[in-house]
Amino acid sequence: MGSNASADALRYREGYRDITTNDLSMDLNKRFYANTIVSQPDGEFIDTIHEKWAGNYDLLETHHGYIQWLFPIREQGMNSHAQVGKGKGVAWGVSMETVTTMSVSCFRIFLVCFSTQPFVSTWG
């Protein structure tokens, strides 16, 4: 692992202690998960991604802009349109059950895309 990769991995394991994201105006992820805005660039509403993109390997493989919307990370990644994640415990005004259901659905999209099946039977 290169020095940048090592430093990045350490920051991740330590929970990005050097990043504070308490700005309440940063609500793009919340709005995306609430199905009120589309992912950028050239994206779609999260419900449409779950309903129509799942299993479409060619689309999922060629259009990567949606990934950081489905899985927001704590630093600016490759998609400059996606907002950084705020980290654990951020109240988005949606229930934990809804967030959990959405997260599992997002992981299922990738598992199917890579011809893998969930190994945890409680996933539904």
PDB file of C-alpha atoms in Angstrom:
ATOM      1  CA  MET A   1       0.000   0.000   0.000  1.00  0.00           C
ATOM      2  CA  GLY A   2       1.376   3.400  -0.951  1.00  0.00           C
ATOM      3  CA  SER A   3       1.824   6.191   1.572  1.00  0.00           C
ATOM      4  CA  ASN A   4      -1.357   7.983   0.432  1.00  0.00           C
ATOM      5  CA  ALA A   5      -3.374   4.774   0.636  1.00  0.00           C
ATOM      6  CA  SER A   6      -1.979   4.068   4.110  1.00  0.00           C
ATOM      7  CA  ALA A   7      -2.833   7.564   5.299  1.00  0.00           C
ATOM      8  CA  ASP A   8      -6.320   7.342   3.762  1.00  0.00           C
ATOM      9  CA  ALA A   9      -6.956   3.974   5.415  1.00  0.00           C
ATOM     10  CA  LEU A  10      -5.825   5.355   8.789  1.00  0.00           C
ATOM     11  CA  ARG A  11      -8.126   8.392   8.458  1.00  0.00           C
ATOM     12  CA  TYR A  12     -11.020   6.054   7.647  1.00  0.00           C
ATOM     13  CA  ARG A  13     -10.320   3.748  10.610  1.00  0.00           C
ATOM     14  CA  GLU A  14     -10.094   6.746  12.931  1.00  0.00           C
ATOM     15  CA  GLY A  15     -13.468   8.057  11.722  1.00  0.00           C
ATOM     16  CA  TYR A  16     -12.107  11.106   9.875  1.00  0.00           C
ATOM     17  CA  ARG A  17     -11.472  12.949  13.131  1.00  0.00           C
ATOM     18  CA  ASP A  18      -9.998  15.858  11.178  1.00  0.00           C
ATOM     19  CA  ILE A  19     -13.265  16.482   9.301  1.00  0.00           C
ATOM     20  CA  THR A  20     -16.221  18.289  10.823  1.00  0.00           C
ATOM     21  CA  THR A  21     -19.433  18.254   8.833  1.00  0.00           C
ATOM     22  CA  ASN A  22     -22.049  19.749  11.118  1.00  0.00           C
ATOM     23  CA  ASP A  23     -23.323  22.263   8.578  1.00  0.00           C
ATOM     24  CA  LEU A  24     -27.088  21.714   8.555  1.00  0.00           C
ATOM     25  CA  SER A  25     -27.364  23.314   5.109  1.00  0.00           C
ATOM     26  CA  MET A  26     -25.528  20.297   3.696  1.00  0.00           C
ATOM     27  CA  ASP A  27     -28.686  18.354   2.940  1.00  0.00           C
ATOM     28  CA  LEU A  28     -28.216  16.926  -0.547  1.00  0.00           C
ATOM     29  CA  ASN A  29     -27.770  13.371   0.755  1.00  0.00           C
ATOM     30  CA  LYS A  30     -30.900  13.711   2.887  1.00  0.00           C
ATOM     31  CA  ARG A  31     -32.877  15.036  -0.086  1.00  0.00           C
ATOM     32  CA  PHE A  32     -31.581  12.247  -2.326  1.00  0.00           C
ATOM     33  CA  TYR A  33     -32.511   9.557   0.212  1.00  0.00           C
ATOM     34  CA  ALA A  34     -35.905  11.243   0.620  1.00  0.00           C
ATOM     35  CA  ASN A  35     -36.375  10.822  -3.151  1.00  0.00           C
ATOM     36  CA  THR A  36     -36.751  14.581  -3.811  1.00  0.00           C
ATOM     37  CA  ILE A  37     -33.619  15.118  -5.962  1.00  0.00           C
ATOM     38  CA  VAL A  38     -31.751  13.013  -8.510  1.00  0.00           C
ATOM     39  CA  SER A  39     -28.134  11.957  -8.211  1.00  0.00           C
ATOM     40  CA  GLN A  40     -25.696  13.950 -10.322  1.00  0.00           C
ATOM     41  CA  PRO A  41     -24.343  13.851 -12.953  1.00  0.00           C
ATOM     42  CA  ASP A  42     -26.953  12.309 -15.241  1.00  0.00           C
ATOM     43  CA  GLY A  43     -28.527  10.346 -12.418  1.00  0.00           C
ATOM     44  CA  GLU A  44     -31.924   9.404 -11.181  1.00  0.00           C
ATOM     45  CA  PHE A  45     -34.117   9.379  -8.068  1.00  0.00           C
ATOM     46  CA  ILE A  46     -33.119   6.740  -5.534  1.00  0.00           C
ATOM     47  CA  ASP A  47     -36.427   4.886  -5.932  1.00  0.00           C
ATOM     48  CA  THR A  48     -35.867   4.643  -9.681  1.00  0.00           C
ATOM     49  CA  ILE A  49     -32.317   3.374  -9.119  1.00  0.00           C
ATOM     50  CA  HIS A  50     -33.680   0.655  -6.835  1.00  0.00           C
ATOM     51  CA  GLU A  51     -36.604  -0.251  -9.076  1.00  0.00           C
ATOM     52  CA  LYS A  52     -35.146   0.044 -12.581  1.00  0.00           C
ATOM     53  CA  TRP A  53     -31.350   0.037 -12.395  1.00  0.00           C
ATOM     54  CA  ALA A  54     -30.951  -3.061 -10.217  1.00  0.00           C
ATOM     55  CA  GLY A  55     -29.741  -5.921 -12.386  1.00  0.00           C
ATOM     56  CA  ASN A  56     -28.797  -3.642 -15.291  1.00  0.00           C
ATOM     57  CA  TYR A  57     -25.100  -4.481 -15.250  1.00  0.00           C
ATOM     58  CA  ASP A  58     -24.220  -2.386 -18.312  1.00  0.00           C
ATOM     59  CA  LEU A  59     -25.801   0.747 -16.829  1.00  0.00           C
ATOM     60  CA  LEU A  60     -24.312   0.203 -13.371  1.00  0.00           C
ATOM     61  CA  GLU A  61     -20.871  -0.458 -14.814  1.00  0.00           C
ATOM     62  CA  THR A  62     -20.759   2.489 -17.220  1.00  0.00           C
ATOM     63  CA  HIS A  63     -22.481   5.147 -15.094  1.00  0.00           C
ATOM     64  CA  HIS A  64     -20.545   5.544 -11.845  1.00  0.00           C
ATOM     65  CA  GLY A  65     -21.956   8.923 -10.778  1.00  0.00           C
ATOM     66  CA  TYR A  66     -24.581   7.323  -8.544  1.00  0.00           C
ATOM     67  CA  ILE A  67     -22.180   5.411  -6.274  1.00  0.00           C
ATOM     68  CA  GLN A  68     -21.270   8.242  -3.894  1.00  0.00           C
ATOM     69  CA  TRP A  69     -24.948   9.168  -3.686  1.00  0.00           C
ATOM     70  CA  LEU A  70     -25.910   5.668  -2.574  1.00  0.00           C
ATOM     71  CA  PHE A  71     -22.885   5.380  -0.283  1.00  0.00           C
ATOM     72  CA  PRO A  72     -21.822   8.885   0.868  1.00  0.00           C
ATOM     73  CA  ILE A  73     -18.294   8.994   2.250  1.00  0.00           C
ATOM     74  CA  ARG A  74     -16.720  11.476   4.648  1.00  0.00           C
ATOM     75  CA  GLU A  75     -14.398  13.046   2.091  1.00  0.00           C
ATOM     76  CA  GLN A  76     -14.828  14.431  -1.394  1.00  0.00           C
ATOM     77  CA  GLY A  77     -14.501  11.475  -3.703  1.00  0.00           C
ATOM     78  CA  MET A  78     -14.387  11.137  -7.474  1.00  0.00           C
ATOM     79  CA  ASN A  79     -17.863  12.632  -8.014  1.00  0.00           C
ATOM     80  CA  SER A  80     -17.619  16.385  -7.457  1.00  0.00           C
ATOM     81  CA  HIS A  81     -21.437  16.638  -7.605  1.00  0.00           C
ATOM     82  CA  ALA A  82     -21.931  14.348  -4.600  1.00  0.00           C
ATOM     83  CA  GLN A  83     -21.910  15.814  -1.128  1.00  0.00           C
ATOM     84  CA  VAL A  84     -19.609  14.401   1.521  1.00  0.00           C
ATOM     85  CA  GLY A  85     -21.290  12.279   4.177  1.00  0.00           C
ATOM     86  CA  LYS A  86     -21.761  13.677   7.646  1.00  0.00           C
ATOM     87  CA  GLY A  87     -20.841  10.521   9.517  1.00  0.00           C
ATOM     88  CA  LYS A  88     -22.537   8.496  12.201  1.00  0.00           C
ATOM     89  CA  GLY A  89     -25.527   9.677  14.140  1.00  0.00           C
ATOM     90  CA  VAL A  90     -26.637  12.434  11.802  1.00  0.00           C
ATOM     91  CA  ALA A  91     -30.398  12.912  11.978  1.00  0.00           C
ATOM     92  CA  TRP A  92     -31.802  13.185   8.471  1.00  0.00           C
ATOM     93  CA  GLY A  93     -35.410  13.336   9.602  1.00  0.00           C
ATOM     94  CA  VAL A  94     -36.039   9.799   8.368  1.00  0.00           C
ATOM     95  CA  SER A  95     -36.419   6.712  10.482  1.00  0.00           C
ATOM     96  CA  MET A  96     -33.499   4.371  11.086  1.00  0.00           C
ATOM     97  CA  GLU A  97     -35.668   1.614   9.617  1.00  0.00           C
ATOM     98  CA  THR A  98     -35.966   3.565   6.356  1.00  0.00           C
ATOM     99  CA  VAL A  99     -32.213   4.230   6.209  1.00  0.00           C
ATOM    100  CA  THR A 100     -31.482   0.564   6.971  1.00  0.00           C
ATOM    101  CA  THR A 101     -33.930  -0.648   4.321  1.00  0.00           C
ATOM    102  CA  MET A 102     -32.431   1.732   1.744  1.00  0.00           C
ATOM    103  CA  SER A 103     -28.878   0.711   2.658  1.00  0.00           C
ATOM    104  CA  VAL A 104     -29.646  -3.005   2.337  1.00  0.00           C
ATOM    105  CA  SER A 105     -31.352  -2.351  -0.992  1.00  0.00           C
ATOM    106  CA  CYS A 106     -28.280  -0.433  -2.206  1.00  0.00           C
ATOM    107  CA  PHE A 107     -25.983  -3.299  -1.214  1.00  0.00           C
ATOM    108  CA  ARG A 108     -28.270  -5.787  -2.968  1.00  0.00           C
ATOM    109  CA  ILE A 109     -27.906  -3.811  -6.213  1.00  0.00           C
ATOM    110  CA  PHE A 110     -24.143  -4.289  -6.042  1.00  0.00           C
ATOM    111  CA  LEU A 111     -24.309  -7.914  -4.968  1.00  0.00           C
ATOM    112  CA  VAL A 112     -26.518  -8.765  -7.936  1.00  0.00           C
ATOM    113  CA  CYS A 113     -24.364  -6.633 -10.249  1.00  0.00           C
ATOM    114  CA  PHE A 114     -21.332  -8.713  -9.289  1.00  0.00           C
ATOM    115  CA  SER A 115     -23.312 -11.994  -9.411  1.00  0.00           C
ATOM    116  CA  THR A 116     -23.089 -12.446  -5.670  1.00  0.00           C
ATOM    117  CA  GLN A 117     -25.911 -13.376  -3.326  1.00  0.00           C
ATOM    118  CA  PRO A 118     -26.385 -11.999   0.198  1.00  0.00           C
ATOM    119  CA  PHE A 119     -25.163 -14.499   2.750  1.00  0.00           C
ATOM    120  CA  VAL A 120     -27.175 -13.111   5.645  1.00  0.00           C
ATOM    121  CA  SER A 121     -30.645 -14.646   5.622  1.00  0.00           C
ATOM    122  CA  THR A 122     -32.130 -11.837   7.722  1.00  0.00           C
ATOM    123  CA  TRP A 123     -31.747  -9.417   4.791  1.00  0.00           C
ATOM    124  CA  GLY A 124     -35.238 -10.381   3.678  1.00  0.00           C
TER     125      GLY A 124
END
